[in-house]
GROMACS .gro file of C-alpha atoms in nm:
model
  362
    1MET     CA    1  -2.723 -12.557   7.209
    2ALA     CA    2  -2.399 -12.674   7.367
    3LEU     CA    3  -2.357 -12.939   7.098
    4LEU     CA    4  -2.430 -12.680   6.828
    5ALA     CA    5  -2.173 -12.444   6.975
    6ILE     CA    6  -1.911 -12.721   6.978
    7VAL     CA    7  -1.980 -12.811   6.615
    8LEU     CA    8  -1.969 -12.449   6.498
    9LEU     CA    9  -1.643 -12.400   6.688
   10VAL     CA   10  -1.489 -12.704   6.519
   11SER     CA   11  -1.612 -12.579   6.181
   12ALA     CA   12  -1.465 -12.235   6.240
   13CYS     CA   13  -1.130 -12.389   6.325
   14GLY     CA   14  -1.133 -12.571   5.992
   15GLN     CA   15  -1.129 -12.917   6.145
   16LEU     CA   16  -1.422 -13.059   5.949
   17PRO     CA   17  -1.311 -13.311   5.686
   18ARG     CA   18  -1.290 -13.161   5.334
   19GLY     CA   19  -1.139 -13.259   4.999
   20ALA     CA   20  -1.012 -12.913   4.903
   21ALA     CA   21  -0.977 -12.555   5.020
   22LEU     CA   22  -1.244 -12.291   4.980
   23GLN     CA   23  -1.177 -12.024   4.720
   24SER     CA   24  -1.203 -11.755   4.991
   25GLU     CA   25  -0.929 -11.923   5.196
   26ILE     CA   26  -0.678 -11.903   4.911
   27LEU     CA   27  -0.772 -11.566   4.767
   28LYS     CA   28  -0.752 -11.383   5.101
   29GLU     CA   29  -0.374 -11.426   5.113
   30PRO     CA   30  -0.288 -11.167   4.843
   31GLU     CA   31  -0.447 -10.907   5.069
   32LEU     CA   32  -0.146 -10.943   5.297
   33VAL     CA   33   0.136 -10.697   5.244
   34ASP     CA   34   0.402 -10.965   5.203
   35ALA     CA   35   0.199 -11.192   4.970
   36ASP     CA   36   0.429 -11.340   4.707
   37PHE     CA   37   0.169 -11.416   4.439
   38ALA     CA   38  -0.094 -11.236   4.234
   39VAL     CA   39  -0.453 -11.332   4.149
   40TYR     CA   40  -0.616 -11.284   3.808
   41MET     CA   41  -0.968 -11.347   3.687
   42VAL     CA   42  -0.962 -11.533   3.356
   43ASN     CA   43  -1.150 -11.297   3.125
   44ARG     CA   44  -1.102 -11.128   2.791
   45ASP     CA   45  -0.881 -10.857   2.945
   46ILE     CA   46  -0.624 -11.092   3.098
   47LEU     CA   47  -0.595 -11.314   2.788
   48ALA     CA   48  -0.410 -11.049   2.588
   49LYS     CA   49  -0.162 -10.991   2.871
   50VAL     CA   50  -0.091 -11.357   2.945
   51ALA     CA   51  -0.030 -11.424   2.574
   52ASN     CA   52   0.284 -11.206   2.597
   53TRP     CA   53   0.416 -11.378   2.908
   54PRO     CA   54   0.667 -11.664   2.867
   55ARG     CA   55   0.566 -12.028   2.865
   56THR     CA   56   0.638 -12.232   3.176
   57GLY     CA   57   0.717 -12.596   3.230
   58PRO     CA   58   0.920 -12.837   3.017
   59GLY     CA   59   0.852 -12.935   2.658
   60GLY     CA   60   0.587 -12.782   2.440
   61PRO     CA   61   0.627 -12.636   2.090
   62GLY     CA   62   0.989 -12.562   2.009
   63ARG     CA   63   1.194 -12.426   1.723
   64TRP     CA   64   1.177 -12.620   1.401
   65ILE     CA   65   1.329 -12.610   1.052
   66ARG     CA   66   1.089 -12.561   0.765
   67HIS     CA   67   1.119 -12.763   0.444
   68VAL     CA   68   1.402 -12.634   0.225
   69GLY     CA   69   1.453 -12.837  -0.093
   70ARG     CA   70   1.800 -12.951  -0.183
   71ALA     CA   71   1.909 -12.911  -0.545
   72GLY     CA   72   2.034 -13.234  -0.705
   73ALA     CA   73   2.149 -13.562  -0.558
   74PRO     CA   74   2.328 -13.581  -0.222
   75ALA     CA   75   2.699 -13.504  -0.231
   76ILE     CA   76   2.965 -13.763  -0.153
   77ALA     CA   77   3.092 -13.731   0.205
   78PRO     CA   78   3.379 -13.881   0.409
   79GLY     CA   79   3.294 -14.237   0.507
   80ASP     CA   80   3.103 -14.315   0.188
   81VAL     CA   81   3.212 -14.627   0.000
   82ILE     CA   82   3.266 -14.607  -0.377
   83ASN     CA   83   3.271 -14.894  -0.625
   84LEU     CA   84   3.430 -14.828  -0.966
   85SER     CA   85   3.385 -15.028  -1.285
   86ILE     CA   86   3.624 -14.921  -1.563
   87TRP     CA   87   3.565 -15.047  -1.917
   88ASP     CA   88   3.848 -15.049  -2.173
   89SER     CA   89   3.832 -15.206  -2.520
   90GLU     CA   90   4.201 -15.148  -2.604
   91GLU     CA   91   4.409 -15.463  -2.668
   92ASN     CA   92   4.715 -15.345  -2.474
   93SER     CA   93   4.534 -15.177  -2.183
   94LEU     CA   94   4.715 -15.074  -1.867
   95LEU     CA   95   4.412 -15.176  -1.664
   96THR     CA   96   4.279 -15.500  -1.810
   97SER     CA   97   4.433 -15.837  -1.890
   98PRO     CA   98   4.421 -15.986  -2.242
   99GLY     CA   99   4.061 -16.073  -2.327
  100GLN     CA  100   3.933 -15.873  -2.032
  101LYS     CA  101   3.720 -15.567  -2.096
  102GLU     CA  102   3.636 -15.455  -1.742
  103VAL     CA  103   3.818 -15.403  -1.417
  104GLN     CA  104   3.645 -15.339  -1.084
  105MET     CA  105   3.778 -15.136  -0.794
  106LEU     CA  106   3.556 -15.209  -0.497
  107ASN     CA  107   3.513 -15.072  -0.145
  108LEU     CA  108   3.704 -14.748  -0.190
  109THR     CA  109   3.629 -14.558   0.132
  110VAL     CA  110   3.629 -14.180   0.110
  111SER     CA  111   3.889 -14.053   0.355
  112THR     CA  112   3.834 -13.775   0.606
  113ASP     CA  113   3.989 -13.528   0.360
  114GLY     CA  114   3.754 -13.645   0.081
  115MET     CA  115   4.000 -13.858  -0.118
  116ILE     CA  116   3.998 -14.205  -0.276
  117PHE     CA  117   4.298 -14.378  -0.434
  118VAL     CA  118   4.264 -14.491  -0.797
  119PRO     CA  119   4.557 -14.684  -0.953
  120TYR     CA  120   4.751 -14.499  -1.224
  121ILE     CA  121   4.581 -14.174  -1.121
  122GLY     CA  122   4.656 -14.144  -0.751
  123ASP     CA  123   4.446 -13.963  -0.493
  124VAL     CA  124   4.124 -13.818  -0.635
  125ASN     CA  125   3.912 -13.568  -0.445
  126VAL     CA  126   3.546 -13.673  -0.470
  127ALA     CA  127   3.401 -13.501  -0.161
  128ARG     CA  128   3.113 -13.257  -0.210
  129LYS     CA  129   3.053 -13.397  -0.560
  130THR     CA  130   2.747 -13.590  -0.671
  131ALA     CA  131   2.799 -13.945  -0.796
  132ASP     CA  132   2.774 -13.829  -1.158
  133GLU     CA  133   3.014 -13.539  -1.103
  134ALA     CA  134   3.267 -13.775  -0.939
  135ARG     CA  135   3.231 -14.025  -1.226
  136ARG     CA  136   3.300 -13.760  -1.491
  137HIS     CA  137   3.592 -13.624  -1.286
  138ILE     CA  138   3.755 -13.969  -1.256
  139GLN     CA  139   3.691 -14.049  -1.623
  140GLY     CA  140   3.849 -13.719  -1.730
  141GLN     CA  141   4.166 -13.803  -1.536
  142MET     CA  142   4.162 -14.164  -1.657
  143GLU     CA  143   4.150 -14.057  -2.023
  144THR     CA  144   4.500 -13.914  -1.996
  145ILE     CA  145   4.638 -14.268  -1.962
  146VAL     CA  146   4.357 -14.481  -2.108
  147PRO     CA  147   4.183 -14.270  -2.375
  148ALA     CA  148   3.905 -14.521  -2.446
  149ALA     CA  149   3.816 -14.586  -2.081
  150GLN     CA  150   3.454 -14.565  -1.965
  151VAL     CA  151   3.387 -14.529  -1.592
  152GLN     CA  152   3.087 -14.645  -1.392
  153LEU     CA  153   3.056 -14.534  -1.029
  154ALA     CA  154   2.827 -14.643  -0.745
  155VAL     CA  155   2.814 -14.489  -0.398
  156THR     CA  156   2.712 -14.655  -0.073
  157SER     CA  157   2.635 -14.394   0.190
  158GLY     CA  158   2.845 -14.396   0.504
  159ARG     CA  159   2.784 -14.216   0.832
  160GLY     CA  160   2.841 -13.881   0.671
  161ASN     CA  161   2.553 -13.937   0.429
  162SER     CA  162   2.312 -14.118   0.658
  163VAL     CA  163   2.085 -14.034   0.950
  164ASP     CA  164   2.014 -14.213   1.278
  165LEU     CA  165   1.653 -14.288   1.370
  166VAL     CA  166   1.700 -14.350   1.740
  167GLY     CA  167   1.358 -14.460   1.864
  168GLY     CA  168   0.982 -14.423   1.861
  169VAL     CA  169   0.934 -14.630   1.544
  170THR     CA  170   0.900 -14.998   1.459
  171LYS     CA  171   1.247 -15.027   1.304
  172PRO     CA  172   1.501 -14.780   1.448
  173GLY     CA  173   1.847 -14.774   1.296
  174ASN     CA  174   2.088 -14.596   1.063
  175TYR     CA  175   1.941 -14.503   0.725
  176PRO     CA  176   2.124 -14.367   0.417
  177LEU     CA  177   1.993 -14.050   0.256
  178ALA     CA  178   1.788 -14.204  -0.023
  179GLY     CA  179   1.825 -13.949  -0.300
  180GLU     CA  180   1.757 -13.579  -0.300
  181ASN     CA  181   1.502 -13.408  -0.075
  182PHE     CA  182   1.494 -13.698   0.173
  183THR     CA  183   1.260 -13.565   0.443
  184LEU     CA  184   1.181 -13.655   0.801
  185LEU     CA  185   0.851 -13.820   0.710
  186ASN     CA  186   1.038 -14.029   0.450
  187LEU     CA  187   1.263 -14.146   0.732
  188VAL     CA  188   0.967 -14.227   0.958
  189SER     CA  189   0.814 -14.430   0.677
  190LEU     CA  190   1.136 -14.630   0.629
  191GLY     CA  191   1.140 -14.690   1.004
  192GLY     CA  192   0.804 -14.864   0.991
  193GLY     CA  193   0.594 -14.576   1.121
  194ILE     CA  194   0.506 -14.460   1.471
  195PRO     CA  195   0.305 -14.696   1.695
  196ALA     CA  196  -0.051 -14.579   1.757
  197THR     CA  197   0.002 -14.629   2.131
  198LEU     CA  198   0.256 -14.345   2.150
  199ARG     CA  199   0.090 -14.045   2.318
  200ASN     CA  200   0.112 -13.724   2.110
  201PRO     CA  201   0.451 -13.821   1.956
  202GLN     CA  202   0.719 -13.554   1.979
  203VAL     CA  203   1.004 -13.527   1.727
  204ARG     CA  204   1.352 -13.409   1.823
  205LEU     CA  205   1.603 -13.342   1.548
  206ILE     CA  206   1.966 -13.315   1.663
  207ARG     CA  207   2.178 -13.136   1.403
  208GLY     CA  208   2.526 -13.048   1.514
  209ASN     CA  209   2.502 -12.876   1.853
  210ARG     CA  210   2.139 -12.771   1.812
  211VAL     CA  211   1.818 -12.952   1.902
  212HIS     CA  212   1.499 -12.875   1.709
  213SER     CA  213   1.162 -13.006   1.827
  214THR     CA  214   0.802 -13.030   1.713
  215SER     CA  215   0.516 -13.280   1.721
  216ILE     CA  216   0.435 -13.532   1.453
  217SER     CA  217   0.081 -13.391   1.432
  218ARG     CA  218   0.225 -13.054   1.323
  219LEU     CA  219   0.422 -13.227   1.048
  220TYR     CA  220   0.110 -13.408   0.929
  221ALA     CA  221  -0.089 -13.084   0.925
  222ASP     CA  222   0.170 -12.863   0.754
  223PRO     CA  223   0.378 -13.015   0.468
  224GLY     CA  224   0.600 -12.707   0.482
  225LEU     CA  225   0.742 -12.838   0.813
  226ASP     CA  226   0.855 -13.171   0.666
  227THR     CA  227   1.219 -13.069   0.669
  228VAL     CA  228   1.488 -13.213   0.443
  229LEU     CA  229   1.742 -13.417   0.640
  230GLN     CA  230   2.119 -13.381   0.622
  231GLY     CA  231   2.393 -13.636   0.673
  232GLY     CA  232   2.471 -13.687   1.041
  233ASP     CA  233   2.125 -13.586   1.164
  234LYS     CA  234   1.982 -13.779   1.459
  235VAL     CA  235   1.604 -13.812   1.497
  236ILE     CA  236   1.438 -13.913   1.824
  237ILE     CA  237   1.063 -13.975   1.850
  238GLU     CA  238   0.910 -14.011   2.194
  239GLU     CA  239   0.573 -13.965   2.358
  240ASP     CA  240   0.470 -13.634   2.510
  241LYS     CA  241   0.586 -13.631   2.874
  242ARG     CA  242   0.421 -13.302   2.971
  243PHE     CA  243   0.150 -13.309   3.236
  244PHE     CA  244  -0.055 -13.089   3.466
  245MET     CA  245  -0.193 -13.180   3.808
  246ALA     CA  246  -0.564 -13.201   3.894
  247LEU     CA  247  -0.664 -13.161   4.260
  248GLY     CA  248  -0.961 -13.082   4.481
  249ALA     CA  249  -1.326 -13.140   4.398
  250ALA     CA  250  -1.244 -13.264   4.048
  251GLY     CA  251  -1.365 -13.577   3.879
  252ASN     CA  252  -1.008 -13.709   3.869
  253GLU     CA  253  -0.727 -13.616   4.108
  254SER     CA  254  -0.409 -13.723   3.933
  255LEU     CA  255  -0.138 -13.624   3.687
  256ILE     CA  256  -0.302 -13.554   3.351
  257TYR     CA  257  -0.075 -13.600   3.049
  258PHE     CA  258  -0.104 -13.379   2.742
  259GLU     CA  259  -0.271 -13.559   2.452
  260LYS     CA  260  -0.205 -13.278   2.205
  261ASP     CA  261   0.026 -12.979   2.170
  262ARG     CA  262  -0.210 -12.718   2.314
  263VAL     CA  263  -0.464 -12.770   2.593
  264THR     CA  264  -0.706 -12.498   2.703
  265ALA     CA  265  -0.860 -12.467   3.048
  266LEU     CA  266  -1.198 -12.591   2.922
  267GLU     CA  267  -1.032 -12.892   2.761
  268ALA     CA  268  -0.844 -12.955   3.085
  269MET     CA  269  -1.174 -12.962   3.275
  270SER     CA  270  -1.301 -13.223   3.033
  271MET     CA  271  -0.981 -13.428   3.064
  272ILE     CA  272  -1.013 -13.443   3.443
  273GLY     CA  273  -1.374 -13.556   3.421
  274GLY     CA  274  -1.528 -13.221   3.512
  275ILE     CA  275  -1.598 -13.115   3.870
  276THR     CA  276  -1.787 -13.300   4.141
  277ASP     CA  277  -2.147 -13.181   4.128
  278ASN     CA  278  -2.219 -13.198   4.501
  279ARG     CA  279  -1.883 -13.058   4.622
  280ALA     CA  280  -1.717 -12.817   4.379
  281ASP     CA  281  -1.756 -12.442   4.349
  282PRO     CA  282  -1.806 -12.369   3.974
  283GLN     CA  283  -1.697 -12.010   4.034
  284GLY     CA  284  -1.373 -12.121   4.197
  285ILE     CA  285  -1.161 -12.320   3.949
  286LEU     CA  286  -0.803 -12.213   4.020
  287VAL     CA  287  -0.498 -12.257   3.798
  288LEU     CA  288  -0.175 -12.226   3.998
  289ARG     CA  289   0.136 -12.141   3.797
  290GLU     CA  290   0.492 -12.034   3.878
  291TYR     CA  291   0.690 -11.827   3.628
  292PRO     CA  292   1.070 -11.808   3.628
  293GLN     CA  293   1.205 -11.518   3.829
  294SER     CA  294   1.367 -11.382   3.513
  295ALA     CA  295   1.019 -11.329   3.363
  296VAL     CA  296   0.896 -11.103   3.642
  297HIS     CA  297   0.841 -10.751   3.511
  298GLY     CA  298   0.700 -10.428   3.648
  299ASP     CA  299   0.489 -10.383   3.334
  300GLU     CA  300   0.215 -10.650   3.312
  301ILE     CA  301   0.213 -10.616   2.934
  302LYS     CA  302   0.567 -10.757   2.924
  303GLY     CA  303   0.557 -11.007   3.209
  304PRO     CA  304   0.395 -11.112   3.536
  305PRO     CA  305   0.453 -10.876   3.831
  306LYS     CA  306   0.512 -11.176   4.060
  307ALA     CA  307   0.655 -11.520   3.991
  308ARG     CA  308   0.358 -11.701   4.145
  309ALA     CA  309   0.016 -11.652   3.987
  310VAL     CA  310  -0.333 -11.782   4.058
  311PHE     CA  311  -0.584 -11.766   3.773
  312VAL     CA  312  -0.950 -11.785   3.875
  313ILE     CA  313  -1.200 -11.935   3.630
  314ASP     CA  314  -1.573 -11.875   3.669
  315LEU     CA  315  -1.770 -12.145   3.491
  316THR     CA  316  -2.101 -11.970   3.563
  317SER     CA  317  -2.050 -11.668   3.332
  318ALA     CA  318  -2.035 -11.650   2.954
  319ASP     CA  319  -1.714 -11.444   2.960
  320GLY     CA  320  -1.555 -11.694   3.198
  321LEU     CA  321  -1.649 -11.989   2.976
  322PHE     CA  322  -1.537 -11.826   2.651
  323SER     CA  323  -1.212 -11.706   2.810
  324ALA     CA  324  -1.143 -12.049   2.961
  325GLY     CA  325  -1.171 -12.189   2.609
  326LYS     CA  326  -0.878 -11.968   2.507
  327PHE     CA  327  -0.670 -11.977   2.827
  328GLU     CA  328  -0.384 -12.220   2.773
  329ILE     CA  329  -0.273 -12.470   3.036
  330PHE     CA  330   0.104 -12.516   3.060
  331ALA     CA  331   0.305 -12.817   3.170
  332GLY     CA  332   0.347 -12.812   3.548
  333ASP     CA  333   0.027 -12.616   3.617
  334THR     CA  334  -0.203 -12.723   3.901
  335VAL     CA  335  -0.576 -12.714   3.831
  336LEU     CA  336  -0.759 -12.695   4.164
  337ALA     CA  337  -1.137 -12.727   4.192
  338THR     CA  338  -1.220 -12.556   4.523
  339GLU     CA  339  -1.491 -12.673   4.760
  340SER     CA  340  -1.830 -12.504   4.765
  341PRO     CA  341  -1.911 -12.321   5.094
  342VAL     CA  342  -2.242 -12.510   5.097
  343THR     CA  343  -2.046 -12.833   5.146
  344ALA     CA  344  -1.909 -12.704   5.477
  345VAL     CA  345  -2.260 -12.612   5.595
  346GLU     CA  346  -2.388 -12.957   5.500
  347SER     CA  347  -2.100 -13.113   5.692
  348VAL     CA  348  -2.193 -12.908   6.000
  349PHE     CA  349  -2.555 -13.022   5.990
  350ALA     CA  350  -2.444 -13.381   5.932
  351VAL     CA  351  -2.224 -13.365   6.244
  352ILE     CA  352  -2.510 -13.206   6.440
  353GLY     CA  353  -2.742 -13.483   6.326
  354ARG     CA  354  -2.498 -13.750   6.432
  355MET     CA  355  -2.444 -13.585   6.771
  356PHE     CA  356  -2.817 -13.558   6.838
  357GLY     CA  357  -2.848 -13.920   6.738
  358ILE     CA  358  -2.580 -14.017   6.989
  359ALA     CA  359  -2.747 -13.806   7.260
  360SER     CA  360  -3.083 -13.966   7.189
  361ASN     CA  361  -2.934 -14.315   7.217
  362LEU     CA  362  -2.767 -14.222   7.542
   0.00000   0.00000   0.00000
């Protein structure tokens, strides 16, 4: 009886070895007046409220630009290089030598104000014109001095009419806008594609001072998101760095990285290898989350009443299972599988057995 009293005293003081807290130990804290977090059962009622609350953690779906077709060929921009070939059949031409029918003017770089210099004409503004529009414009001015002249024009895109594919593909680099309606997936294809080893590839499009983001899987699924690129765009492709933490009586206690854009609580349980059969409490799966203080609101329809929230998932009820299949896990969440109270009782009896064994040997 003395040994039993000692063991029960140790158990009551929480000194027995355990892998996680009991659900009752964590959920008793909100009963205190100064508790700084709230507890919610994950059921059909809470799903509608949480859907209106802001997302937490870094990354995730961002703002993106839908496909908007561009009419016609890309316009000439500063930094482009123009090559002119001017044909003249006149005997006494200002441009050609005797017996010569063609003169070439190569590597004419478009200046920052959109000009190129053409002999006998002077500065010609070609910016914001297509190659054909610039050719007709130059030929029209050339005809005033060489009536029979025929102009050919070729454009090599410079920085103003090219995009940078920074990483995440086989061949990163600077790529010219190849014709009209040159889209992001066209660029990825030119870059050699995305390696299969890249986890849930995320796309970031830097345009001016704004950053737009999405996942490559969304682009594959919805052609309307395959946006048309503009000169000066920068595209970065990198693997998904978001993760949540798995702790307690789970099959895997570690950082779990997102393998797709959206992960539900049920999917998270599968990703961590489920719960330990002989330790975990299936009614006590806890999701710990911290919202920004700016999101805290007195009306639960508009935001959480407290920054810290604990969501309780019951895997033994139909409503709990269905709701867990719709409850989204955010980056930075902690998924804690609490210990079953039976485990503590088993530990007590194991200690008692060992003590009686020691006493018997003595």
